[in-house]
Coordinates of C-alpha atoms (C1' of nucleotides) in Angstrom, one line a residue:
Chain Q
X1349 CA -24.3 -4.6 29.4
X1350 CA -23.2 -1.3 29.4
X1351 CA -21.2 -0.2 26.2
X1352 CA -18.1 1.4 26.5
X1353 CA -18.7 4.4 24.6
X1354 CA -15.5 6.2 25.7
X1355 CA -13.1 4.0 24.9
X1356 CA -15.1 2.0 22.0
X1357 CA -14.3 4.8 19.2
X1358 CA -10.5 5.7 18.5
X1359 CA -9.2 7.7 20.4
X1360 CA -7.7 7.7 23.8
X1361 CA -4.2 6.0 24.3
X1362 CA -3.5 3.2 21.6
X1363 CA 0.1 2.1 22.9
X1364 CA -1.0 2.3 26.8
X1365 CA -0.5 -1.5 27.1
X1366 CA 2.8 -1.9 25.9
X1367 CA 5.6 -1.7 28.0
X1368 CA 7.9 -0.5 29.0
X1369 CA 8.1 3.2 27.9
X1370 CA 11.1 2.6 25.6
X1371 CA 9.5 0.0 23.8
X1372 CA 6.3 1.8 23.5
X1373 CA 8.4 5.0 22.1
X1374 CA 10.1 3.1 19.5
X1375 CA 6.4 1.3 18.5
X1376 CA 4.9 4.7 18.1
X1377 CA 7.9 5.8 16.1
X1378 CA 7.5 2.6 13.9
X1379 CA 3.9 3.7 13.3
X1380 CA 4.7 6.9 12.2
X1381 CA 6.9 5.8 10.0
X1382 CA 5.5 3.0 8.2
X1383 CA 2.4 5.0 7.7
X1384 CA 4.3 7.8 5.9
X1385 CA 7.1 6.0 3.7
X1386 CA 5.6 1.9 3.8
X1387 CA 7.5 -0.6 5.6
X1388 CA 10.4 -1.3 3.1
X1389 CA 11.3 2.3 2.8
X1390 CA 11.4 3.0 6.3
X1391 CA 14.8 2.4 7.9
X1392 CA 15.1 1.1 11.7
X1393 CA 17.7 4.2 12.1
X1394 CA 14.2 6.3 11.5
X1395 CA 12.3 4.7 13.5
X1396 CA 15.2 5.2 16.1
X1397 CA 15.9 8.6 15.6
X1398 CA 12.0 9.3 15.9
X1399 CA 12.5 7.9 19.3
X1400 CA 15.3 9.9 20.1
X1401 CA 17.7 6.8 20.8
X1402 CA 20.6 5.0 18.8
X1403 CA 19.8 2.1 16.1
X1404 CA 21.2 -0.4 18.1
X1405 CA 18.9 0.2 21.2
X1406 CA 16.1 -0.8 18.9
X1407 CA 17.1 -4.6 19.0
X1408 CA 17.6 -4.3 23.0
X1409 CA 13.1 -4.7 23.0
X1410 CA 12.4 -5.9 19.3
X1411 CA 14.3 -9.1 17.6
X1412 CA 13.9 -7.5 14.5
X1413 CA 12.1 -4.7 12.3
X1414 CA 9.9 -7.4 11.5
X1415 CA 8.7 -8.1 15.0
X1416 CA 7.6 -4.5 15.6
X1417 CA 5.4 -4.4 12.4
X1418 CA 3.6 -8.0 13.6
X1419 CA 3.1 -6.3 16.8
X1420 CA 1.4 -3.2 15.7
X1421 CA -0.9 -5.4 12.7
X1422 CA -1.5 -7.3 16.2
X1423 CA -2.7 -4.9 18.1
X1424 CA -4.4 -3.1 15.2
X1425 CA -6.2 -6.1 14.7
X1426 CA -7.1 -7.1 17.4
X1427 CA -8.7 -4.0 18.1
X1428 CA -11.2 -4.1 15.0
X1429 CA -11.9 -7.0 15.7
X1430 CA -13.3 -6.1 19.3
X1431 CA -14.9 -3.0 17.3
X1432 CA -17.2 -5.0 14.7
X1433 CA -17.8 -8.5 17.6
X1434 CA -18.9 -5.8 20.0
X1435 CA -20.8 -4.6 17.5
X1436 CA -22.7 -7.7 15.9
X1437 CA -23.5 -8.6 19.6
X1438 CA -25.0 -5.6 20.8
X1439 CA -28.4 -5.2 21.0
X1440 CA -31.2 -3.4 19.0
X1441 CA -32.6 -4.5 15.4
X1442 CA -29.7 -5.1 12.3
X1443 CA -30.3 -2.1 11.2
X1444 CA -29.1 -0.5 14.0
X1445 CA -26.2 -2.6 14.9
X1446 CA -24.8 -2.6 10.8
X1447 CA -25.1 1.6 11.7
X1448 CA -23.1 0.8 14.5
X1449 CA -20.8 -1.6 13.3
X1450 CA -20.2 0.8 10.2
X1451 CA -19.7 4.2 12.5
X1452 CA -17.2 2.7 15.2
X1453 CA -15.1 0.9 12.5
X1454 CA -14.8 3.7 10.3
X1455 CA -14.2 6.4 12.9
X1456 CA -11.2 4.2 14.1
X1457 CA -10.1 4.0 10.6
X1458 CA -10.5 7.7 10.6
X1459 CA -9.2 8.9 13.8
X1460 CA -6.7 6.4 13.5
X1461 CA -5.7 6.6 10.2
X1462 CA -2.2 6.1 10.6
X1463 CA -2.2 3.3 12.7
X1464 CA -5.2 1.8 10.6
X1465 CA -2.9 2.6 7.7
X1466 CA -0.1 0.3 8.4
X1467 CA -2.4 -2.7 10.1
X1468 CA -4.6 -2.9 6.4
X1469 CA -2.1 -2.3 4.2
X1470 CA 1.5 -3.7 5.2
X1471 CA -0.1 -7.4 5.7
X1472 CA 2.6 -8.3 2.7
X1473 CA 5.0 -7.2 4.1
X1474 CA 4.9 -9.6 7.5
X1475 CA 6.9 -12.9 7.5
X1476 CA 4.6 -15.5 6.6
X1477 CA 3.4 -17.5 9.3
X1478 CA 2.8 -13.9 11.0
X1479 CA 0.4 -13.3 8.1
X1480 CA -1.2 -16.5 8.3
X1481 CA -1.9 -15.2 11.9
X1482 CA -3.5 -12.0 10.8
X1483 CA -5.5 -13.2 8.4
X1484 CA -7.3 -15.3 10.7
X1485 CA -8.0 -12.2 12.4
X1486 CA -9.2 -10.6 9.5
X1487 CA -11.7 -13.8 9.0
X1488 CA -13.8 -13.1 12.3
X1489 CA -13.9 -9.6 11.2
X1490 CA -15.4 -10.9 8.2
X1491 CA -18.0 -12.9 10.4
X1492 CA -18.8 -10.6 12.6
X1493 CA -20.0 -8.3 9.4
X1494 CA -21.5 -11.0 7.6
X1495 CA -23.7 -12.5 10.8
X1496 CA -25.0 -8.8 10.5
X1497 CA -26.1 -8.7 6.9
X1498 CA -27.7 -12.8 7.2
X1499 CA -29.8 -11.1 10.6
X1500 CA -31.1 -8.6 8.9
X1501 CA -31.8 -10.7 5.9
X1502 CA -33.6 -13.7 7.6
X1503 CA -35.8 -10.7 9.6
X1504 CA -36.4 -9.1 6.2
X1505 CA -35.1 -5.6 7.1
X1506 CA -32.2 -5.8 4.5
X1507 CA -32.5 -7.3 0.8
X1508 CA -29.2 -8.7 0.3
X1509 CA -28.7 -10.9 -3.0
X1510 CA -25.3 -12.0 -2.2
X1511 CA -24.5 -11.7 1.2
X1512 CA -20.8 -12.6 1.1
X1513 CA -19.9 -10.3 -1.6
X1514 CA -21.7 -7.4 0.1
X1515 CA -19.9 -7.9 3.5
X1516 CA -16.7 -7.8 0.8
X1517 CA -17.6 -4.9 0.2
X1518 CA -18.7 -2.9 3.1
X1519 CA -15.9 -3.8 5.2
X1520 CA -13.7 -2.7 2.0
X1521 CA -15.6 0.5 2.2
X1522 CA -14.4 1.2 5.5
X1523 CA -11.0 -0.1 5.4
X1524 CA -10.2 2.4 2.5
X1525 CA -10.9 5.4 4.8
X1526 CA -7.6 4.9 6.2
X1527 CA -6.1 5.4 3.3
X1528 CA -7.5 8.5 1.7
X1529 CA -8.6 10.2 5.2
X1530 CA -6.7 13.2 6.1
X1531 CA -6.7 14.9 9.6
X1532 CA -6.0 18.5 7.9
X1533 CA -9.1 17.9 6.0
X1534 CA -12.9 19.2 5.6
X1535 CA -14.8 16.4 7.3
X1536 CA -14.0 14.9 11.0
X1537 CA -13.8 11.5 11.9
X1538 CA -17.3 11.2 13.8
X1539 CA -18.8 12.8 10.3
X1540 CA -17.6 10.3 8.2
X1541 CA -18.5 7.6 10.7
X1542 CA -21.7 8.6 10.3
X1543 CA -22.0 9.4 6.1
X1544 CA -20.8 5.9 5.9
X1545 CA -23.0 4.5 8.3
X1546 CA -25.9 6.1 6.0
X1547 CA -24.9 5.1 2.9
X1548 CA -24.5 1.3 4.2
X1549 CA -27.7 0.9 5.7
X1550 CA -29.0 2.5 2.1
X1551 CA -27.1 -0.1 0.0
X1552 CA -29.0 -2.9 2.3
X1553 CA -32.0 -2.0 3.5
X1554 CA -35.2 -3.8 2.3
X1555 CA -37.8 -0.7 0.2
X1556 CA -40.3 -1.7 2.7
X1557 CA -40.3 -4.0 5.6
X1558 CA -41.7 -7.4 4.9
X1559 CA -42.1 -10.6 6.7
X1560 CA -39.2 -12.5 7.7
X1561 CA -38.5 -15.6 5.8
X1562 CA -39.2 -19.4 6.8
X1563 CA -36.8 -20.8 4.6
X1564 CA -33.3 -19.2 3.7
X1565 CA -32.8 -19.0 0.1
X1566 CA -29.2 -21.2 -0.2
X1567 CA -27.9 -18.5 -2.5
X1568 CA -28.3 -16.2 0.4
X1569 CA -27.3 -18.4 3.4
X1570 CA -24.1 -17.4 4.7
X1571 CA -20.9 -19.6 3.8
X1572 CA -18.1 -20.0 6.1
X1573 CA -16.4 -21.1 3.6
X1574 CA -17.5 -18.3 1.1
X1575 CA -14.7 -15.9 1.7
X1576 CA -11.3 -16.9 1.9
X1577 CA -8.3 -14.7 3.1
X1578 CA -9.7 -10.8 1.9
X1579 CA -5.9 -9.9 1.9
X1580 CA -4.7 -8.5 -1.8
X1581 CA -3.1 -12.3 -2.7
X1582 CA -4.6 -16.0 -2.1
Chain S
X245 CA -2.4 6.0 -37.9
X246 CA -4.2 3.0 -36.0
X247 CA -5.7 3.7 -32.6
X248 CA -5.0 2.1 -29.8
X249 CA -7.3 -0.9 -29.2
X250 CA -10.8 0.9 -28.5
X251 CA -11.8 -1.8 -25.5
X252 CA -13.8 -0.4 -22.9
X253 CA -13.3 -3.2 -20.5
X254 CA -9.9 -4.0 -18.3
X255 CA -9.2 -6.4 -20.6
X256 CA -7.0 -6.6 -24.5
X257 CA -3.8 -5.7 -24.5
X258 CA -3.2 -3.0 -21.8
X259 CA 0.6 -1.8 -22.8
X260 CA 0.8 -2.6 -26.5
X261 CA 1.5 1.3 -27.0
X262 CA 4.8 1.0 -24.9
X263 CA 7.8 0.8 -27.6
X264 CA 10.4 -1.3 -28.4
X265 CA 9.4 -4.0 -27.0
X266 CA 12.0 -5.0 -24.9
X267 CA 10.9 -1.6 -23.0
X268 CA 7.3 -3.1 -23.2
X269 CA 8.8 -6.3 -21.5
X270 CA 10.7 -4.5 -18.8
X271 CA 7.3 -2.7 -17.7
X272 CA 5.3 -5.7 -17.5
X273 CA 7.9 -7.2 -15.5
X274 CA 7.9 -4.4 -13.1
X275 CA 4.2 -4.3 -12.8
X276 CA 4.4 -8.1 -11.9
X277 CA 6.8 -7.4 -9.4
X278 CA 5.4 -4.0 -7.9
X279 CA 2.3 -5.3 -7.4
X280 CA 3.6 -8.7 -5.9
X281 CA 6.0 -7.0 -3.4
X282 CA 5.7 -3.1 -3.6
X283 CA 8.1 -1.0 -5.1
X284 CA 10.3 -0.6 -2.5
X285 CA 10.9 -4.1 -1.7
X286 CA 11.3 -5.0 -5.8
X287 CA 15.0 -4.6 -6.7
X288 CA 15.9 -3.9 -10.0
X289 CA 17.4 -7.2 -10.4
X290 CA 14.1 -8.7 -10.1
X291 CA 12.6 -6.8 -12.4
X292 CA 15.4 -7.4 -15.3
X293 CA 15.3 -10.8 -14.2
X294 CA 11.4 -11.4 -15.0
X295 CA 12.1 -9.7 -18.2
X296 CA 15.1 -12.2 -19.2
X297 CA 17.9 -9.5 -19.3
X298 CA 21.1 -8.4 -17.1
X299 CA 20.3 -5.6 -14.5
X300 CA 22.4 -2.9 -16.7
X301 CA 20.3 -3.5 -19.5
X302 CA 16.8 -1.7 -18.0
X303 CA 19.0 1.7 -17.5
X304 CA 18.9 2.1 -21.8
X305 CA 15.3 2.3 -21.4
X306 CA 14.3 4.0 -18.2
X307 CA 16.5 6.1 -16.4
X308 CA 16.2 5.1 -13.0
X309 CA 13.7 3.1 -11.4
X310 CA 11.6 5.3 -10.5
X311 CA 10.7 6.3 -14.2
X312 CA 9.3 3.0 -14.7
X313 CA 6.9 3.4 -11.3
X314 CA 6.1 7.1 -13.4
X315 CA 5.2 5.6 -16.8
X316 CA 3.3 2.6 -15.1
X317 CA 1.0 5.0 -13.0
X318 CA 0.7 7.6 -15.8
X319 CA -0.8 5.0 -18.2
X320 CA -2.9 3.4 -15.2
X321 CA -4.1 7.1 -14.8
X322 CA -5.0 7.9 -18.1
X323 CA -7.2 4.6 -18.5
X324 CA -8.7 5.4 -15.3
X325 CA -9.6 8.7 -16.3
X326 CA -10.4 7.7 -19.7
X327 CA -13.4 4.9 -18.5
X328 CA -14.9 7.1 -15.9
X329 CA -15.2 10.4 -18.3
X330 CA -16.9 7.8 -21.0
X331 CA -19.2 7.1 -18.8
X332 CA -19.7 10.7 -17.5
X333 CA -20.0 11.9 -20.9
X334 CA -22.3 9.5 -22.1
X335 CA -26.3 9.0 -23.0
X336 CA -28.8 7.9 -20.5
X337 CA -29.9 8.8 -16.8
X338 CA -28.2 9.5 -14.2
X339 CA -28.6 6.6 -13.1
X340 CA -27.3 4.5 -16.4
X341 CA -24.3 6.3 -16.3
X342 CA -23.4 5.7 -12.8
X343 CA -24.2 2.5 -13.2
X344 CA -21.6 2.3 -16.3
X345 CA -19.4 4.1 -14.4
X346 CA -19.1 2.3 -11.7
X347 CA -19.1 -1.0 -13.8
X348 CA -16.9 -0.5 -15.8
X349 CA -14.4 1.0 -13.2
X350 CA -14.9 -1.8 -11.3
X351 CA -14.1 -4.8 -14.3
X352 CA -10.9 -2.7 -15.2
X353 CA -9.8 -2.9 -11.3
X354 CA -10.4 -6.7 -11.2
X355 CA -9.6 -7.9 -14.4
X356 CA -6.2 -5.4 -14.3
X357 CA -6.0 -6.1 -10.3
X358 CA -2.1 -6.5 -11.1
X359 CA -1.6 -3.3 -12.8
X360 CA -4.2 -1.2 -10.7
X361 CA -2.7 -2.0 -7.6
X362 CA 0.4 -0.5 -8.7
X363 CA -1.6 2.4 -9.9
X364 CA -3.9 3.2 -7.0
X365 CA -1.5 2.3 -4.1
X366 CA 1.8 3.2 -4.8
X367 CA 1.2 7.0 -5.3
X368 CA 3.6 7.5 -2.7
X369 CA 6.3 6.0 -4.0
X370 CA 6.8 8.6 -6.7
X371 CA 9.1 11.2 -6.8
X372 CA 7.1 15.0 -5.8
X373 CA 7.0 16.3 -9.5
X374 CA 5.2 13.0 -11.1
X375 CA 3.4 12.7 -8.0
X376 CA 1.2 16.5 -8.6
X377 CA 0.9 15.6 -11.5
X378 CA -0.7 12.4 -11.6
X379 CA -2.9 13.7 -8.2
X380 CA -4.0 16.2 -11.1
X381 CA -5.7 13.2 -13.0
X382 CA -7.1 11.7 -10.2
X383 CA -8.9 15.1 -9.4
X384 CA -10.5 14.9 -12.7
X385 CA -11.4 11.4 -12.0
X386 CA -13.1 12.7 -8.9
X387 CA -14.9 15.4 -11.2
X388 CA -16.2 13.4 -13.7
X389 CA -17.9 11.1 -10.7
X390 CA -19.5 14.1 -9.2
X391 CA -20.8 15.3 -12.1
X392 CA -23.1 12.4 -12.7
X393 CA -24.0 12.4 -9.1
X394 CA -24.9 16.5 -9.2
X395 CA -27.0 15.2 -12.5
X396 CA -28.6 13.0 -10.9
X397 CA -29.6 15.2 -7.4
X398 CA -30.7 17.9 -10.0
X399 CA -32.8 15.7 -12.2
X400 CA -34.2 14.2 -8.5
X401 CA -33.2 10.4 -9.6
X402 CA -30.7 10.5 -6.6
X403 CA -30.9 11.6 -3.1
X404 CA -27.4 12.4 -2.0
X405 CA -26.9 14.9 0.9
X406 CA -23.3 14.8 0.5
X407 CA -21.9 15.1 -3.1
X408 CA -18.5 15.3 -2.5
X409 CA -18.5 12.6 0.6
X410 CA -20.4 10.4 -1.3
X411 CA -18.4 10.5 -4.6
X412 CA -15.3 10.0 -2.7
X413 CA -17.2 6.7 -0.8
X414 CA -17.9 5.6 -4.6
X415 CA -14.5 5.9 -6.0
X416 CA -13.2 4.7 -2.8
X417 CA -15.2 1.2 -2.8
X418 CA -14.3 0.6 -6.6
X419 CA -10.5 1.3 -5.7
X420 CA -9.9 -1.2 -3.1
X421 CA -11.3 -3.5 -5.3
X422 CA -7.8 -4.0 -7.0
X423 CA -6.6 -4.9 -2.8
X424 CA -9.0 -7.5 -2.3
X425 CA -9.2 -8.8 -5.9
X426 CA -8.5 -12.5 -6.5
X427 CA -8.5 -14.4 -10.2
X428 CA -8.5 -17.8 -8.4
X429 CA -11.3 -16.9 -6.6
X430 CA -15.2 -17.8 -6.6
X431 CA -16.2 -14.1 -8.7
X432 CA -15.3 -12.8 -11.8
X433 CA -14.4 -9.5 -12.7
X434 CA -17.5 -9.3 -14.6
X435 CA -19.9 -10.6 -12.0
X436 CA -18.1 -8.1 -9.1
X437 CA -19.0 -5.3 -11.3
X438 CA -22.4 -5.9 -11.6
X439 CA -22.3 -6.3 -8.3
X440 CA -21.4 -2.7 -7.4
X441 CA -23.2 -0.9 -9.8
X442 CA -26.2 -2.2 -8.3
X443 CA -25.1 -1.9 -4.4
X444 CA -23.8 2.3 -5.8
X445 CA -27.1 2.7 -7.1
X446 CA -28.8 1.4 -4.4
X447 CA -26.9 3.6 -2.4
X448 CA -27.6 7.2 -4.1
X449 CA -30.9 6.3 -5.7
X450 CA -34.3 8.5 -4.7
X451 CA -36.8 6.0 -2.8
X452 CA -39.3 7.7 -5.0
X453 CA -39.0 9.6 -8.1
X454 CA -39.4 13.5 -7.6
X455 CA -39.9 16.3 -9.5
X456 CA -36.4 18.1 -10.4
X457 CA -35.3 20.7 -8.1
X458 CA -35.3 24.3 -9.7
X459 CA -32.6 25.6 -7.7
X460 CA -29.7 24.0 -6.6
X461 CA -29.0 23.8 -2.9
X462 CA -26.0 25.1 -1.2
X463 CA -25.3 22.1 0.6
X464 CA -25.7 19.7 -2.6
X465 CA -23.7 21.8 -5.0
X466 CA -20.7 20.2 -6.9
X467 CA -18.0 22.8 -5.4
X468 CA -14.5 22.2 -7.8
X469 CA -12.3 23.1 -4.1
X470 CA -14.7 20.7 -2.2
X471 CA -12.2 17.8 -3.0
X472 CA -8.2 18.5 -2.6
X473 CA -6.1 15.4 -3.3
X474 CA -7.5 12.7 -2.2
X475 CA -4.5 10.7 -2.3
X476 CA -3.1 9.4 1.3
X477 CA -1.3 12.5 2.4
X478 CA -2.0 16.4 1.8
Chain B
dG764 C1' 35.7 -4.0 -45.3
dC765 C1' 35.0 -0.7 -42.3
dT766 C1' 32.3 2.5 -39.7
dT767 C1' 28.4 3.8 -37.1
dG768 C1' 24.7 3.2 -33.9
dC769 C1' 22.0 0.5 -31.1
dT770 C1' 21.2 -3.2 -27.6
dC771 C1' 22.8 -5.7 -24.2
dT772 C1' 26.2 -8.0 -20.7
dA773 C1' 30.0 -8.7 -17.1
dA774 C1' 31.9 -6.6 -13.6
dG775 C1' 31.8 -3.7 -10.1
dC776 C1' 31.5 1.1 -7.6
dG777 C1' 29.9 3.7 -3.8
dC778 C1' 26.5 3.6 -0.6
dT779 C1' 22.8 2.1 2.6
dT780 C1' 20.7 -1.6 4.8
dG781 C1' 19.4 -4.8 8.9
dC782 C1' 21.7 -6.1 12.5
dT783 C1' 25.8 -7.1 16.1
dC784 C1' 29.0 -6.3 19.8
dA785 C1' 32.3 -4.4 23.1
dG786 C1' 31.9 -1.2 26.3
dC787 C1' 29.9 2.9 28.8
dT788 C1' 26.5 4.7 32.4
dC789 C1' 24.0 4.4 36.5
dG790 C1' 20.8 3.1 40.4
dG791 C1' 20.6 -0.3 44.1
dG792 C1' 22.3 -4.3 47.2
dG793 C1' 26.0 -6.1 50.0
Chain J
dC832 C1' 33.4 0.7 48.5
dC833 C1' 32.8 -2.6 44.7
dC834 C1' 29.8 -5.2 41.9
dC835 C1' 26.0 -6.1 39.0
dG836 C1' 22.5 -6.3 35.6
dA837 C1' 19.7 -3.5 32.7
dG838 C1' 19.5 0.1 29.2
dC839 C1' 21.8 2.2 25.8
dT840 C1' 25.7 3.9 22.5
dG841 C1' 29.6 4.2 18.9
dA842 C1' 31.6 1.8 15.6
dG843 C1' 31.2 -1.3 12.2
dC844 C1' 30.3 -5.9 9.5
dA845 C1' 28.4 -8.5 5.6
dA846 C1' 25.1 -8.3 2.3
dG847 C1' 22.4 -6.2 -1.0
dC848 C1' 21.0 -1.9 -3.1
dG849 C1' 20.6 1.5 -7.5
dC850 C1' 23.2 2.6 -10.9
dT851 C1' 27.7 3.0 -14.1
dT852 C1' 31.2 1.7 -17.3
dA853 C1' 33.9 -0.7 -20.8
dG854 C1' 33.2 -3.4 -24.3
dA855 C1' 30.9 -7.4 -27.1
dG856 C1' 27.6 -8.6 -30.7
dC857 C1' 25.3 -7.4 -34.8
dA858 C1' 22.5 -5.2 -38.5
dA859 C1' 22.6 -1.2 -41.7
dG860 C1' 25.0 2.3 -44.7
dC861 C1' 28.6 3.4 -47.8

DNA sequence: GCTTGCTCTAAGCGCTTGCTCAGCTCGGGG
DNA sequence: CCCCGAGCTGAGCAAGCGCTTAGAGCAAGC
């Protein structure tokens, strides 16, 4: 299969599937703004005045201001999910598809960093059983990540003590980018894509190959039930 | 005059320096509530609420609001600061001090999860003049992490291309540990600090011990403008 | 006993919020 | 020509917001 290396990073058009143009004008303006003041301390006559209508034509495609933040976290989500799953199911050795994993999630997080922005960290502020939704999402991220690490375990290319808590942590490596990244700054998204990917495959990688293991060590098996909800409570 | 209590770790008593004490009971009850729903979705009827007093009575302590979010992140800050220059500052490799470092970080943002997730992701919400300044303290925080990384690169324990990218990835991955931080969960802030330490090390260490470089690469130099705010916007 | 100063409350002010609704505009079918 | 439904606006409602004010309660000083 052919990997779609054009539209598999960032960029491109987000917002091309939602329709129609009003409602995708008034979803970009929500972006915007929620990335630059939170979700509480944006006001829906912002995000209508961003696109260049009256507050009241806001409620014409959206039920409430709610409803467009569950649609973007959707979206959002949806998309890294496809990111790390296309990923974890490509080919090549798990070195090579934790680089890839690592390099295509964090240069969406990077290029994207203000859509990423509002889909990792306004997952409070969705009503709850949109939340429960998301999270769900979020655990086949989690999956994805973690088959990863156990492949590369069980062929002995990685030496991974506690493979839950290091997929934790990777994916929480990458998910910060969106936060501290800045467009204006030094590095570009495809260079951080690829520092990360380095420093990853450092923090896993087995000193020197060695034979794969017969028998999976049960403190190094992975455990669906092993991570719960990653979100900041439960 | 008695010093404050001299704990390293996240733990003690982390506001017992804020006087009288109903103005010690009005900022606990704001962290709670910051960190449970963001600032901008806690009213300030919550917050007098969770302390036991009328709304009126918080304004003869703070004088608005956003003073409280000020004093919170300015004492967050200064503990922040405080455990990664002890580290920095202290005997041993490289190595040992990153290791502390990034241990000790690490417990503080899981064992205070409440109180740093205030502090690391509500920068925003403070007004311009307290927000320089408290960018200024995470700058040196930033410093004090590359130093031991530029130690370690000169005295060849680490092999670390990128200083400032790879400090940044550091103080990044310890950071969103206060997001994803659970109490009721399966680790404890104990065990997910030695957890990082090892997976940072792992991360920056040389494969093979070298002889220290004599002079200092270009590329690998600490450079004090390398690293602006690092904060979500500018 | 009275004043003073400090802490706190009850009541509420002025304003902004998310959201609603009657009505305007306008292209297309009869 | 009128009508129609879809898209949008101007005006505004009820609720909740940050914050203020007048005054009560009470310990300390004289």
């Amino acid at each position: 299969m052919r990997t779609a290396e054009q539209t598999a990073d960032g960029e491109g058009a987000p917002w091309g599937e939602v329709e129609p143009e009003a409602a995708r004008r008034l979803l970009v303006a929500a972006v915007e703004a929620f990335a630059e003041r939170g979700y509480h301390a944006t006001t829906t006559r912002d995000i209508a005045g961003r696109a260049g209508m009256s507050p009241a034509a806001l409620y014409i495609h959206y039920k409430t201001k709610e409803e467009l933040l569950h649609r973007i976290s959707r979206i959002g989500h949806d998309k890294a999910l496809e990111i790390l799953t296309a990923a974890a199911d490509g080919e090549g050795t798990a070195a090579e598809r934790l680089s890839e994993a690592v390099r295509t999630f964090v240069l969406w997080h990077a290029a994207q960093h203000t859509t990423a922005r509002v889909v990792q960290y306004e997952l409070d502020s969705l009503a709850p059983e949109h939340r429960t939704e998301i999270v769900e999402l979020r655990r086949r991220s989690d999956a994805a990540v973690r088959r990863i690490l156990g492949d590369g375990v069980r062929d002995g290319e990685f030496d991974v003590p506690d493979v839950p808590g290091t997929t934790l942590a990777v994916l929480s490596l990458c998910i910060d980018v969106a936060r501290w990244f800045n467009a204006a700054g030094r590095r570009t998204p495809d260079e951080v894509g690829a520092l990360y990917a380095g420093l990853v495959l450092r923090m896993v990688s087995a000193r020197e190959p060695r034979e794969p293991r017969e028998p999976v060590g049960p403190g190094d098996s992975p455990d669906p039930k092993a991570q719960g909800a990653d979100g900041p409570q439960q």
